[in-house]
mmCIF file of C-alpha atoms in Angstrom:
data_model
loop_
_atom_site.group_PDB
_atom_site.id
_atom_site.type_symbol
_atom_site.label_atom_id
_atom_site.label_comp_id
_atom_site.label_asym_id
_atom_site.label_seq_id
_atom_site.Cartn_x
_atom_site.Cartn_y
_atom_site.Cartn_z
ATOM 1 C CA MET A 1 -174.657 78.782 -262.142
ATOM 2 C CA LYS A 2 -176.906 75.759 -261.922
ATOM 3 C CA SER A 3 -176.933 75.245 -265.621
ATOM 4 C CA TYR A 4 -173.089 76.351 -266.076
ATOM 5 C CA LYS A 5 -172.646 73.385 -263.656
ATOM 6 C CA HIS A 6 -174.565 71.090 -265.881
ATOM 7 C CA ALA A 7 -173.408 71.886 -269.006
ATOM 8 C CA ILE A 8 -169.786 71.105 -267.728
ATOM 9 C CA LEU A 9 -171.007 67.829 -266.390
ATOM 10 C CA PHE A 10 -172.725 67.353 -270.026
ATOM 11 C CA ILE A 11 -169.293 67.740 -271.644
ATOM 12 C CA GLY A 12 -167.706 65.813 -269.009
ATOM 13 C CA ILE A 13 -169.995 62.987 -269.664
ATOM 14 C CA ILE A 14 -169.611 63.364 -273.696
ATOM 15 C CA ILE A 15 -165.562 63.037 -272.924
ATOM 16 C CA ALA A 16 -165.719 59.995 -270.828
ATOM 17 C CA SER A 17 -168.164 58.262 -273.146
ATOM 18 C CA LEU A 18 -165.445 58.927 -276.273
ATOM 19 C CA VAL A 19 -162.682 57.918 -274.309
ATOM 20 C CA VAL A 20 -164.481 54.237 -273.252
ATOM 21 C CA TYR A 21 -165.450 54.146 -277.100
ATOM 22 C CA ALA A 22 -162.127 54.907 -278.165
ATOM 23 C CA GLN A 23 -159.915 52.915 -275.541
ATOM 24 C CA LEU A 24 -162.105 50.140 -274.546
ATOM 25 C CA PHE A 25 -165.039 49.521 -277.098
ATOM 26 C CA MET A 26 -163.450 49.848 -280.297
ATOM 27 C CA PRO A 27 -160.228 47.921 -279.347
ATOM 28 C CA ASN A 28 -162.060 45.107 -277.702
ATOM 29 C CA LYS A 29 -164.421 44.838 -280.886
ATOM 30 C CA LYS A 30 -161.491 44.883 -283.119
ATOM 31 C CA ALA A 31 -160.099 42.133 -281.033
ATOM 32 C CA PHE A 32 -162.938 39.951 -281.403
ATOM 33 C CA GLU A 33 -163.372 40.138 -284.688
ATOM 34 C CA LYS A 34 -159.609 39.546 -285.089
ATOM 35 C CA ALA A 35 -160.067 36.746 -283.103
ATOM 36 C CA LYS A 36 -163.047 35.132 -284.593
ATOM 37 C CA SER A 37 -161.727 35.616 -288.068
ATOM 38 C CA ASN A 38 -158.320 33.750 -286.773
ATOM 39 C CA GLN A 39 -160.755 30.958 -285.667
ATOM 40 C CA GLU A 40 -162.185 30.898 -289.040
ATOM 41 C CA LYS A 41 -159.334 30.447 -290.494
ATOM 42 C CA ILE A 42 -157.704 28.099 -288.162
ATOM 43 C CA SER A 43 -160.695 25.755 -288.498
ATOM 44 C CA GLN A 44 -160.879 25.596 -292.140
ATOM 45 C CA GLN A 45 -156.973 24.993 -292.197
ATOM 46 C CA LYS A 46 -157.723 22.151 -289.856
ATOM 47 C CA SER A 47 -160.046 21.151 -292.432
ATOM 48 C CA LEU A 48 -157.859 21.176 -294.925
ATOM 49 C CA ALA A 49 -155.022 19.321 -293.144
ATOM 50 C CA LYS A 50 -157.781 16.757 -292.106
ATOM 51 C CA ASP A 51 -158.978 16.277 -295.932
ATOM 52 C CA SER A 52 -155.085 15.807 -297.012
ATOM 53 C CA LEU A 53 -154.657 13.566 -294.011
ATOM 54 C CA SER A 54 -157.615 11.102 -295.300
ATOM 55 C CA ILE A 55 -156.104 11.184 -298.671
ATOM 56 C CA GLU A 56 -152.841 10.291 -297.860
ATOM 57 C CA GLN A 57 -154.568 7.673 -295.440
ATOM 58 C CA SER A 58 -156.461 5.815 -298.162
ATOM 59 C CA ASN A 59 -153.184 6.284 -300.302
ATOM 60 C CA LEU A 60 -151.585 4.434 -297.565
ATOM 61 C CA ASP A 61 -154.191 1.771 -297.231
ATOM 62 C CA SER A 62 -154.303 0.870 -301.099
ATOM 63 C CA LEU A 63 -150.937 1.155 -301.213
ATOM 64 C CA THR A 64 -150.622 -1.154 -298.541
ATOM 65 C CA ALA A 65 -152.850 -3.472 -300.010
ATOM 66 C CA VAL A 66 -151.096 -3.504 -303.317
ATOM 67 C CA ARG A 67 -147.513 -4.067 -301.661
ATOM 68 C CA GLU A 68 -149.351 -7.217 -299.829
ATOM 69 C CA LEU A 69 -150.178 -8.554 -303.292
ATOM 70 C CA LYS A 70 -147.182 -7.772 -304.790
ATOM 71 C CA THR A 71 -145.289 -9.273 -301.818
ATOM 72 C CA GLN A 72 -147.436 -12.704 -302.084
ATOM 73 C CA ARG A 73 -146.701 -12.723 -305.834
ATOM 74 C CA VAL A 74 -142.833 -12.772 -305.414
ATOM 75 C CA GLU A 75 -143.465 -15.319 -302.572
ATOM 76 C CA GLU A 76 -144.950 -17.727 -304.647
ATOM 77 C CA PHE A 77 -142.417 -16.953 -307.409
ATOM 78 C CA LYS A 78 -139.430 -17.932 -304.844
ATOM 79 C CA ALA A 79 -140.940 -20.518 -303.651
ATOM 80 C CA ASP A 80 -141.992 -22.048 -307.124
ATOM 81 C CA THR A 81 -139.032 -24.516 -307.907
ATOM 82 C CA GLY A 82 -139.159 -24.075 -311.529
ATOM 83 C CA LEU A 83 -137.790 -20.417 -310.676
ATOM 84 C CA TYR A 84 -134.334 -22.135 -309.572
ATOM 85 C CA TRP A 85 -134.644 -24.351 -312.864
ATOM 86 C CA LEU A 86 -135.329 -21.726 -315.241
ATOM 87 C CA ILE A 87 -132.307 -19.298 -314.342
ATOM 88 C CA GLN A 88 -130.030 -22.402 -314.240
ATOM 89 C CA GLU A 89 -131.301 -23.391 -317.462
ATOM 90 C CA ILE A 90 -130.750 -19.731 -318.653
ATOM 91 C CA ASP A 91 -127.026 -19.826 -317.332
ATOM 92 C CA LYS A 92 -126.556 -22.914 -318.940
ATOM 93 C CA TYR A 93 -127.404 -22.248 -322.387
ATOM 94 C CA ASP A 94 -125.333 -18.808 -322.244
ATOM 95 C CA ARG A 95 -122.458 -20.858 -321.015
ATOM 96 C CA LEU A 96 -122.731 -23.294 -323.801
ATOM 97 C CA ALA A 97 -123.617 -20.288 -326.693
ATOM 98 C CA GLN A 98 -120.097 -18.839 -325.035
ATOM 99 C CA ARG A 99 -118.378 -22.331 -325.835
ATOM 100 C CA VAL A 100 -119.754 -22.555 -329.096
ATOM 101 C CA LYS A 101 -118.420 -19.070 -330.353
ATOM 102 C CA ASP A 102 -114.989 -19.538 -328.517
ATOM 103 C CA LEU A 103 -114.679 -22.216 -330.930
ATOM 104 C CA GLN A 104 -115.860 -20.359 -333.595
ATOM 105 C CA LEU A 105 -113.342 -17.429 -332.930
ATOM 106 C CA GLN A 106 -110.831 -19.741 -333.331
ATOM 107 C CA MET B 1 -192.089 71.204 -273.182
ATOM 108 C CA SER B 2 -191.245 73.192 -270.574
ATOM 109 C CA PHE B 3 -190.106 69.489 -268.964
ATOM 110 C CA PHE B 4 -187.680 68.854 -271.506
ATOM 111 C CA LYS B 5 -186.205 72.613 -271.168
ATOM 112 C CA ARG B 6 -186.174 72.037 -267.459
ATOM 113 C CA HIS B 7 -184.740 68.349 -267.843
ATOM 114 C CA GLY B 8 -183.137 67.821 -270.903
ATOM 115 C CA LEU B 9 -179.558 68.155 -270.001
ATOM 116 C CA ARG B 10 -180.145 65.897 -267.481
ATOM 117 C CA LEU B 11 -182.120 63.225 -269.520
ATOM 118 C CA VAL B 12 -179.013 63.291 -272.619
ATOM 119 C CA SER B 13 -176.612 63.052 -269.786
ATOM 120 C CA GLY B 14 -178.636 59.744 -268.124
ATOM 121 C CA LEU B 15 -178.668 58.582 -271.863
ATOM 122 C CA LEU B 16 -175.162 59.090 -272.052
ATOM 123 C CA LEU B 17 -174.221 57.280 -268.855
ATOM 124 C CA VAL B 18 -176.111 54.328 -270.082
ATOM 125 C CA GLY B 19 -174.466 54.252 -273.001
ATOM 126 C CA ILE B 20 -170.675 53.990 -271.735
ATOM 127 C CA LEU B 21 -172.331 51.307 -269.041
ATOM 128 C CA ALA B 22 -173.407 49.399 -272.104
ATOM 129 C CA MET B 23 -170.367 50.132 -273.782
ATOM 130 C CA VAL B 24 -168.169 48.853 -270.921
ATOM 131 C CA ALA B 25 -170.294 45.639 -270.113
ATOM 132 C CA PHE B 26 -169.573 44.699 -274.162
ATOM 133 C CA SER B 27 -166.252 45.292 -273.887
ATOM 134 C CA LEU B 28 -166.033 43.449 -271.184
ATOM 135 C CA SER B 29 -167.803 40.547 -272.922
ATOM 136 C CA TRP B 30 -166.007 40.763 -275.971
ATOM 137 C CA LYS B 31 -162.785 40.689 -273.811
ATOM 138 C CA ASN B 32 -164.023 37.445 -272.390
ATOM 139 C CA ASN B 33 -164.943 36.416 -275.556
ATOM 140 C CA VAL B 34 -161.579 37.110 -277.289
ATOM 141 C CA LYS B 35 -159.610 35.363 -274.448
ATOM 142 C CA HIS B 36 -162.179 32.104 -275.092
ATOM 143 C CA LEU B 37 -161.633 32.051 -278.733
ATOM 144 C CA ASN B 38 -157.758 33.119 -278.567
ATOM 145 C CA THR B 39 -157.831 29.660 -276.014
ATOM 146 C CA LYS B 40 -159.541 27.775 -278.677
ATOM 147 C CA VAL B 41 -157.877 29.032 -281.750
ATOM 148 C CA SER B 42 -154.632 27.829 -279.823
ATOM 149 C CA SER B 43 -156.107 24.534 -279.194
ATOM 150 C CA VAL B 44 -157.330 24.079 -282.820
ATOM 151 C CA SER B 45 -153.949 25.105 -284.147
ATOM 152 C CA LYS B 46 -151.943 22.514 -281.988
ATOM 153 C CA GLU B 47 -154.566 19.947 -283.187
ATOM 154 C CA GLN B 48 -153.880 21.072 -286.565
ATOM 155 C CA THR B 49 -150.505 20.951 -286.437
ATOM 156 C CA SER B 50 -150.461 17.428 -285.079
ATOM 157 C CA ILE B 51 -152.855 16.156 -288.063
ATOM 158 C CA THR B 52 -149.981 17.995 -290.361
ATOM 159 C CA LEU B 53 -147.366 16.034 -288.610
ATOM 160 C CA GLN B 54 -149.849 13.098 -289.036
ATOM 161 C CA LYS B 55 -149.826 13.728 -292.526
ATOM 162 C CA ASP B 56 -146.121 13.905 -292.989
ATOM 163 C CA SER B 57 -145.510 11.180 -291.313
ATOM 164 C CA ILE B 58 -147.904 9.083 -293.461
ATOM 165 C CA GLU B 59 -146.913 10.900 -296.599
ATOM 166 C CA SER B 60 -143.183 9.518 -296.121
ATOM 167 C CA ILE B 61 -144.495 6.014 -295.450
ATOM 168 C CA VAL B 62 -146.448 6.330 -298.378
ATOM 169 C CA VAL B 63 -143.132 7.419 -300.548
ATOM 170 C CA SER B 64 -141.058 4.611 -299.063
ATOM 171 C CA LEU B 65 -144.169 2.005 -299.813
ATOM 172 C CA THR B 66 -144.169 3.537 -303.325
ATOM 173 C CA ASP B 67 -140.541 2.507 -303.657
ATOM 174 C CA SER B 68 -140.767 -0.968 -302.265
ATOM 175 C CA VAL B 69 -143.730 -1.669 -304.889
ATOM 176 C CA GLY B 70 -141.328 -0.526 -307.367
ATOM 177 C CA VAL B 71 -138.906 -2.861 -306.205
ATOM 178 C CA LEU B 72 -141.499 -5.952 -305.868
ATOM 179 C CA ASP B 73 -142.640 -4.506 -309.303
ATOM 180 C CA SER B 74 -138.816 -4.955 -310.969
ATOM 181 C CA VAL B 75 -138.592 -8.368 -309.152
ATOM 182 C CA THR B 76 -141.601 -9.649 -310.422
ATOM 183 C CA ASP B 77 -141.392 -8.474 -313.817
ATOM 184 C CA TYR B 78 -137.682 -10.101 -313.564
ATOM 185 C CA TYR B 79 -139.320 -13.084 -312.659
ATOM 186 C CA GLU B 80 -141.784 -13.239 -315.395
ATOM 187 C CA SER B 81 -139.437 -12.371 -318.227
ATOM 188 C CA LEU B 82 -137.510 -15.717 -317.181
ATOM 189 C CA ASP B 83 -139.217 -17.846 -319.762
ATOM 190 C CA PHE B 84 -138.622 -14.945 -322.336
ATOM 191 C CA GLN B 85 -134.877 -14.691 -321.391
ATOM 192 C CA LEU B 86 -134.768 -18.791 -321.430
ATOM 193 C CA GLU B 87 -136.176 -18.695 -324.989
ATOM 194 C CA ILE B 88 -133.268 -15.961 -326.117
ATOM 195 C CA ALA B 89 -130.554 -18.154 -324.505
ATOM 196 C CA ARG B 90 -131.532 -21.258 -325.966
ATOM 197 C CA SER B 91 -132.253 -19.714 -329.198
ATOM 198 C CA GLN B 92 -128.783 -17.745 -328.872
ATOM 199 C CA TYR B 93 -127.104 -21.255 -328.348
ATOM 200 C CA GLY B 94 -129.191 -22.755 -331.232
ATOM 201 C CA LYS B 95 -127.841 -19.761 -333.439
ATOM 202 C CA ALA B 96 -124.347 -20.519 -332.327
ATOM 203 C CA ILE B 97 -124.618 -24.263 -332.974
ATOM 204 C CA TYR B 98 -125.591 -23.540 -336.451
ATOM 205 C CA ALA B 99 -122.992 -20.840 -337.212
ATOM 206 C CA LEU B 100 -120.215 -23.400 -336.291
ATOM 207 C CA GLU B 101 -121.667 -26.360 -337.916
ATOM 208 C CA GLU B 102 -122.268 -24.210 -341.514
ATOM 209 C CA GLU B 103 -118.436 -23.328 -340.899
ATOM 210 C CA ILE B 104 -117.383 -27.083 -340.510
ATOM 211 C CA LEU B 105 -119.530 -27.713 -343.161
ATOM 212 C CA ALA B 106 -117.873 -25.525 -345.274
ATOM 213 C CA GLY B 107 -114.244 -26.972 -344.330
ATOM 214 C CA ASP B 108 -113.326 -23.306 -342.666
ATOM 215 C CA ASN B 109 -113.467 -24.896 -339.441
ATOM 216 C CA PRO B 110 -111.219 -28.045 -338.162
ATOM 217 C CA THR B 111 -113.392 -29.152 -335.283
ATOM 218 C CA LYS B 112 -115.868 -31.586 -335.422
ATOM 219 C CA ILE B 113 -119.132 -31.621 -333.361
ATOM 220 C CA MET B 114 -120.341 -35.047 -331.247
ATOM 221 C CA TYR B 115 -123.926 -34.938 -330.218
ATOM 222 C CA LEU B 116 -123.705 -37.194 -327.261
ATOM 223 C CA THR B 117 -127.417 -38.622 -326.714
ATOM 224 C CA LEU B 118 -128.354 -41.093 -323.674
ATOM 225 C CA ASP B 119 -132.005 -42.909 -324.235
ATOM 226 C CA ASP B 120 -134.653 -44.394 -322.145
ATOM 227 C CA GLY B 121 -133.902 -42.982 -319.032
ATOM 228 C CA PRO B 122 -133.331 -41.752 -316.095
ATOM 229 C CA TYR B 123 -132.413 -45.329 -314.404
ATOM 230 C CA ASP B 124 -129.914 -45.403 -311.320
ATOM 231 C CA ARG B 125 -127.051 -46.089 -313.747
ATOM 232 C CA THR B 126 -127.882 -42.324 -314.937
ATOM 233 C CA HIS B 127 -125.426 -41.451 -312.213
ATOM 234 C CA ASP B 128 -122.825 -43.418 -313.130
ATOM 235 C CA PHE B 129 -123.047 -42.244 -316.865
ATOM 236 C CA LEU B 130 -123.078 -38.596 -314.854
ATOM 237 C CA ASP B 131 -120.307 -39.128 -312.769
ATOM 238 C CA ILE B 132 -118.305 -40.138 -316.255
ATOM 239 C CA LEU B 133 -119.727 -37.088 -317.768
ATOM 240 C CA ASP B 134 -118.652 -34.932 -314.976
ATOM 241 C CA SER B 135 -115.056 -36.238 -314.894
ATOM 242 C CA CYS B 136 -114.816 -35.694 -318.644
ATOM 243 C CA SER B 137 -116.422 -32.105 -318.558
ATOM 244 C CA ILE B 138 -118.644 -33.311 -321.169
ATOM 245 C CA ASN B 139 -122.408 -31.963 -321.633
ATOM 246 C CA ALA B 140 -124.761 -34.270 -322.672
ATOM 247 C CA THR B 141 -128.368 -35.084 -324.101
ATOM 248 C CA PHE B 142 -130.530 -37.163 -322.370
ATOM 249 C CA PHE B 143 -133.497 -38.247 -324.408
ATOM 250 C CA VAL B 144 -135.891 -39.117 -321.250
ATOM 251 C CA LEU B 145 -139.219 -40.918 -320.607
ATOM 252 C CA GLY B 146 -141.806 -40.028 -317.957
ATOM 253 C CA LYS B 147 -140.285 -41.438 -314.468
ATOM 254 C CA PRO B 148 -142.107 -39.982 -311.694
ATOM 255 C CA LYS B 149 -140.315 -41.802 -309.023
ATOM 256 C CA MET B 150 -136.714 -40.638 -310.631
ATOM 257 C CA LYS B 151 -137.062 -36.970 -309.844
ATOM 258 C CA ALA B 152 -133.554 -36.689 -308.373
ATOM 259 C CA VAL B 153 -131.933 -38.297 -311.236
ATOM 260 C CA TYR B 154 -133.918 -35.467 -313.572
ATOM 261 C CA GLU B 155 -132.707 -32.930 -311.370
ATOM 262 C CA ARG B 156 -129.129 -34.010 -311.301
ATOM 263 C CA ILE B 157 -129.047 -34.050 -315.649
ATOM 264 C CA LEU B 158 -130.126 -30.633 -315.361
ATOM 265 C CA ARG B 159 -127.932 -29.300 -312.616
ATOM 266 C CA GLU B 160 -125.084 -30.833 -314.411
ATOM 267 C CA GLY B 161 -125.309 -28.616 -317.364
ATOM 268 C CA HIS B 162 -127.382 -31.333 -319.453
ATOM 269 C CA LEU B 163 -130.296 -31.030 -322.140
ATOM 270 C CA LEU B 164 -133.619 -32.883 -321.615
ATOM 271 C CA ALA B 165 -134.911 -33.920 -324.904
ATOM 272 C CA ASN B 166 -138.275 -35.513 -325.630
ATOM 273 C CA HIS B 167 -138.434 -39.715 -326.214
ATOM 274 C CA THR B 168 -142.183 -39.851 -325.323
ATOM 275 C CA TYR B 169 -143.663 -40.618 -321.801
ATOM 276 C CA SER B 170 -144.050 -44.094 -322.319
ATOM 277 C CA HIS B 171 -141.826 -45.630 -324.981
ATOM 278 C CA ARG B 172 -145.003 -47.943 -325.824
ATOM 279 C CA ILE B 173 -143.629 -49.249 -328.746
ATOM 280 C CA ARG B 174 -145.511 -52.280 -329.163
ATOM 281 C CA THR B 175 -148.338 -51.518 -326.968
ATOM 282 C CA GLY B 176 -150.142 -48.474 -328.852
ATOM 283 C CA LEU B 177 -147.658 -45.740 -329.373
ATOM 284 C CA TYR B 178 -147.429 -46.099 -333.003
ATOM 285 C CA ARG B 179 -150.879 -47.278 -333.183
ATOM 286 C CA SER B 180 -151.666 -43.330 -334.549
ATOM 287 C CA THR B 181 -150.112 -40.227 -334.970
ATOM 288 C CA SER B 182 -152.169 -38.575 -332.319
ATOM 289 C CA SER B 183 -151.358 -41.466 -329.791
ATOM 290 C CA PHE B 184 -147.533 -40.400 -330.669
ATOM 291 C CA ILE B 185 -148.127 -36.244 -330.341
ATOM 292 C CA GLU B 186 -150.493 -37.447 -326.720
ATOM 293 C CA ASP B 187 -147.082 -39.078 -325.513
ATOM 294 C CA VAL B 188 -144.500 -36.858 -326.421
ATOM 295 C CA GLU B 189 -147.052 -33.723 -325.299
ATOM 296 C CA LYS B 190 -147.575 -35.668 -321.881
ATOM 297 C CA LEU B 191 -143.666 -35.831 -321.501
ATOM 298 C CA ASP B 192 -143.209 -32.055 -321.861
ATOM 299 C CA ARG B 193 -146.049 -31.570 -319.843
ATOM 300 C CA PHE B 194 -144.314 -34.112 -317.019
ATOM 301 C CA ILE B 195 -140.933 -31.947 -316.794
ATOM 302 C CA CYS B 196 -142.761 -28.686 -316.941
ATOM 303 C CA ASP B 197 -145.093 -29.889 -313.918
ATOM 304 C CA GLU B 198 -141.825 -31.330 -312.361
ATOM 305 C CA PHE B 199 -139.471 -28.113 -313.453
ATOM 306 C CA GLY B 200 -141.060 -25.745 -314.661
ATOM 307 C CA LEU B 201 -138.770 -26.007 -317.769
ATOM 308 C CA PRO B 202 -139.755 -27.312 -321.323
ATOM 309 C CA THR B 203 -137.684 -29.665 -322.807
ATOM 310 C CA ASN B 204 -135.210 -28.551 -325.779
ATOM 311 C CA ASN B 205 -138.234 -29.339 -328.394
ATOM 312 C CA VAL B 206 -136.052 -32.422 -329.709
ATOM 313 C CA VAL B 207 -137.848 -35.315 -329.904
ATOM 314 C CA ARG B 208 -136.398 -39.061 -330.888
ATOM 315 C CA PHE B 209 -139.072 -41.538 -331.808
ATOM 316 C CA PRO B 210 -138.415 -44.636 -329.389
ATOM 317 C CA GLY B 211 -136.757 -47.489 -331.614
ATOM 318 C CA GLY B 212 -135.696 -44.312 -334.117
ATOM 319 C CA SER B 213 -138.106 -42.548 -336.800
ATOM 320 C CA TYR B 214 -138.629 -46.067 -339.074
ATOM 321 C CA GLN B 215 -140.288 -47.772 -336.512
ATOM 322 C CA ALA B 216 -143.352 -45.471 -337.016
ATOM 323 C CA PHE B 217 -143.085 -46.720 -340.564
ATOM 324 C CA SER B 218 -146.100 -45.397 -342.933
ATOM 325 C CA LEU B 219 -146.902 -42.600 -339.755
ATOM 326 C CA ARG B 220 -143.378 -41.668 -339.812
ATOM 327 C CA ARG B 221 -143.961 -38.802 -342.063
ATOM 328 C CA PRO B 222 -147.641 -37.709 -340.722
ATOM 329 C CA ILE B 223 -145.694 -37.747 -337.659
ATOM 330 C CA ILE B 224 -142.776 -35.755 -338.538
ATOM 331 C CA ASP B 225 -145.096 -33.133 -340.242
ATOM 332 C CA SER B 226 -147.347 -33.082 -336.558
ATOM 333 C CA LEU B 227 -143.913 -32.459 -334.723
ATOM 334 C CA HIS B 228 -143.028 -29.662 -337.246
ATOM 335 C CA SER B 229 -146.177 -28.018 -337.103
ATOM 336 C CA MET B 230 -145.714 -27.756 -333.199
ATOM 337 C CA GLY B 231 -142.104 -26.429 -333.122
ATOM 338 C CA TYR B 232 -140.541 -29.637 -332.570
ATOM 339 C CA GLN B 233 -137.463 -31.544 -334.274
ATOM 340 C CA TYR B 234 -136.505 -35.048 -334.610
ATOM 341 C CA VAL B 235 -133.268 -36.352 -334.712
ATOM 342 C CA ASP B 236 -132.229 -39.961 -335.153
ATOM 343 C CA TRP B 237 -128.352 -40.730 -335.015
ATOM 344 C CA THR B 238 -125.103 -41.337 -336.716
ATOM 345 C CA GLY B 239 -123.758 -43.574 -334.640
ATOM 346 C CA SER B 240 -124.507 -46.099 -331.856
ATOM 347 C CA THR B 241 -122.834 -48.560 -329.270
ATOM 348 C CA HIS B 242 -125.612 -50.915 -330.400
ATOM 349 C CA ASP B 243 -126.406 -51.136 -326.878
ATOM 350 C CA SER B 244 -129.996 -52.332 -326.931
ATOM 351 C CA SER B 245 -129.806 -54.306 -330.108
ATOM 352 C CA ASP B 246 -126.489 -56.925 -329.535
ATOM 353 C CA SER B 247 -126.976 -59.311 -327.052
ATOM 354 C CA CYS B 248 -123.436 -60.258 -327.063
ATOM 355 C CA LEU B 249 -122.347 -56.965 -326.668
ATOM 356 C CA THR B 250 -118.636 -55.874 -324.852
ATOM 357 C CA ALA B 251 -117.664 -53.227 -324.018
ATOM 358 C CA ASP B 252 -114.838 -53.342 -326.391
ATOM 359 C CA SER B 253 -117.475 -54.041 -329.197
ATOM 360 C CA ALA B 254 -119.258 -51.076 -328.117
ATOM 361 C CA PHE B 255 -116.203 -48.645 -328.539
ATOM 362 C CA PHE B 256 -115.528 -50.099 -331.612
ATOM 363 C CA ASN B 257 -119.323 -49.506 -333.103
ATOM 364 C CA ALA B 258 -119.204 -46.150 -331.261
ATOM 365 C CA THR B 259 -115.987 -44.743 -332.889
ATOM 366 C CA LEU B 260 -116.298 -46.523 -336.699
ATOM 367 C CA ASP B 261 -120.308 -45.475 -336.662
ATOM 368 C CA CYS B 262 -119.208 -41.802 -336.020
ATOM 369 C CA ASP B 263 -117.387 -41.014 -338.845
ATOM 370 C CA HIS B 264 -118.054 -37.585 -339.960
ATOM 371 C CA ASP B 265 -117.968 -33.609 -339.206
ATOM 372 C CA ILE B 266 -120.929 -33.419 -337.308
ATOM 373 C CA ASP B 267 -122.228 -37.172 -335.075
ATOM 374 C CA VAL B 268 -125.084 -38.062 -333.183
ATOM 375 C CA LEU B 269 -124.007 -40.944 -331.046
ATOM 376 C CA LEU B 270 -126.926 -42.907 -329.193
ATOM 377 C CA MET B 271 -126.594 -45.039 -326.253
ATOM 378 C CA HIS B 272 -128.523 -46.194 -323.510
ATOM 379 C CA ASP B 273 -128.323 -45.137 -319.810
ATOM 380 C CA PHE B 274 -129.519 -48.667 -318.906
ATOM 381 C CA SER B 275 -126.469 -50.281 -320.332
ATOM 382 C CA LYS B 276 -123.943 -51.480 -318.213
ATOM 383 C CA ILE B 277 -121.646 -51.784 -321.427
ATOM 384 C CA SER B 278 -122.113 -48.640 -322.688
ATOM 385 C CA LEU B 279 -120.778 -47.388 -319.248
ATOM 386 C CA ALA B 280 -117.792 -49.364 -319.296
ATOM 387 C CA ALA B 281 -116.835 -47.994 -323.188
ATOM 388 C CA LEU B 282 -118.156 -44.496 -322.258
ATOM 389 C CA PRO B 283 -114.342 -43.455 -320.907
ATOM 390 C CA ARG B 284 -112.726 -44.892 -323.910
ATOM 391 C CA ILE B 285 -115.212 -43.560 -326.149
ATOM 392 C CA ILE B 286 -114.819 -39.992 -325.088
ATOM 393 C CA THR B 287 -111.004 -39.939 -325.131
ATOM 394 C CA ASN B 288 -111.113 -41.322 -328.687
ATOM 395 C CA PHE B 289 -113.591 -38.970 -330.127
ATOM 396 C CA ARG B 290 -111.314 -35.727 -328.324
ATOM 397 C CA GLU B 291 -108.337 -37.492 -330.022
ATOM 398 C CA ARG B 292 -110.183 -37.025 -333.365
ATOM 399 C CA ASN B 293 -110.697 -33.493 -332.484
ATOM 400 C CA TYR B 294 -114.370 -33.537 -331.623
ATOM 401 C CA THR B 295 -116.404 -31.709 -329.225
ATOM 402 C CA PHE B 296 -119.381 -32.296 -327.214
ATOM 403 C CA PHE B 297 -122.409 -30.523 -327.290
ATOM 404 C CA PRO B 298 -125.719 -31.172 -326.272
ATOM 405 C CA LEU B 299 -128.248 -31.231 -329.168
ATOM 406 C CA VAL B 300 -130.551 -28.501 -330.110
ATOM 407 C CA LYS B 301 -132.957 -27.817 -332.458
ATOM 408 C CA GLU B 302 -131.107 -25.513 -335.145
ATOM 409 C CA SER B 303 -128.665 -28.169 -335.317
ATOM 410 C CA HIS B 304 -127.987 -29.757 -339.020
ATOM 411 C CA VAL B 305 -128.411 -33.012 -337.681
ATOM 412 C CA MET B 306 -132.092 -32.670 -336.921
ATOM 413 C CA GLY B 307 -134.642 -34.785 -339.040
ATOM 414 C CA ARG B 308 -131.011 -37.321 -339.675
#
């Protein structure tokens, strides 16, 4: 009778351990592994985003420097009075050439 | 042996219980870790999103910067091409003048051409000449010297559609200009440098010898050869008001001198912008030439009158 009781208890414990394993241990293990892999993925993505951010930042820096130089060059041109006279002179020669051509057409 | 027989089942059951407890402990710890990791993932994900947003905004700034650099490039290219454009415009005018003169000389075109030239300026009186030229809508050629204090007059000459030509910087006929070819050439280059420094422009590459090319006597040919090798042409004149040589000159005689001297299909009229008498005669001279079907143009080195 006593050994019969022990056998029942033993089977009960086995069933309980199977239930704990299937319902608690395995899902939590899987969830943990998934969370860990998620963390790795997102960390990788973050590091990629950081890399491309730093590339864009360096692009921005070099373009800003280039633009500054070019703006300076344009400002120098603008400040150069010769530019005004060059444009005037080109216009003058164009008008003169047109006047001569008009006479030729007559 | 009998111990295991008696207590084996209890022992296994005990071990299984310990195993169950261990599984529960692990499960709880993983549960906590999962919670912790998920929080971490969500914060990293937020960081990543903000980095991506930053990157996107920088990317759009980079695109607009690239555009603005492109615009600046095209502006710079335009400015840098102006010298070349001036060369093209000048050569187109030169070609047009050459073609018109060819027609005139072949008798195919009844028009005559008058190149009105004013030497030795600028002077204050140049303004009075410019007023008359402006009122008659005539473009002339000013064979100027180097006079740093007269910048405003050079500017007015340029602004009102006339051309600046080279009459040497100093006009030192009696004090060394014709001492050697190089002294003459240096003076020509000095005037060009002066005009270039002041206005960023070259002159029209036409030179007139102070006093005329024969004033250079034996140096005339070597100087002309040097000028040609440097891309210059020279011109004298076909008629003049004689305002620098005739001390008894009147406006009437200046008028007759100019209109009688210039009786070709293509003429170059010389006067000086210091001369009050040429100034007084100028309106009548212009009217007379217009009545004789002359059209006034400024000189370019492509003209047939070069070397005359």
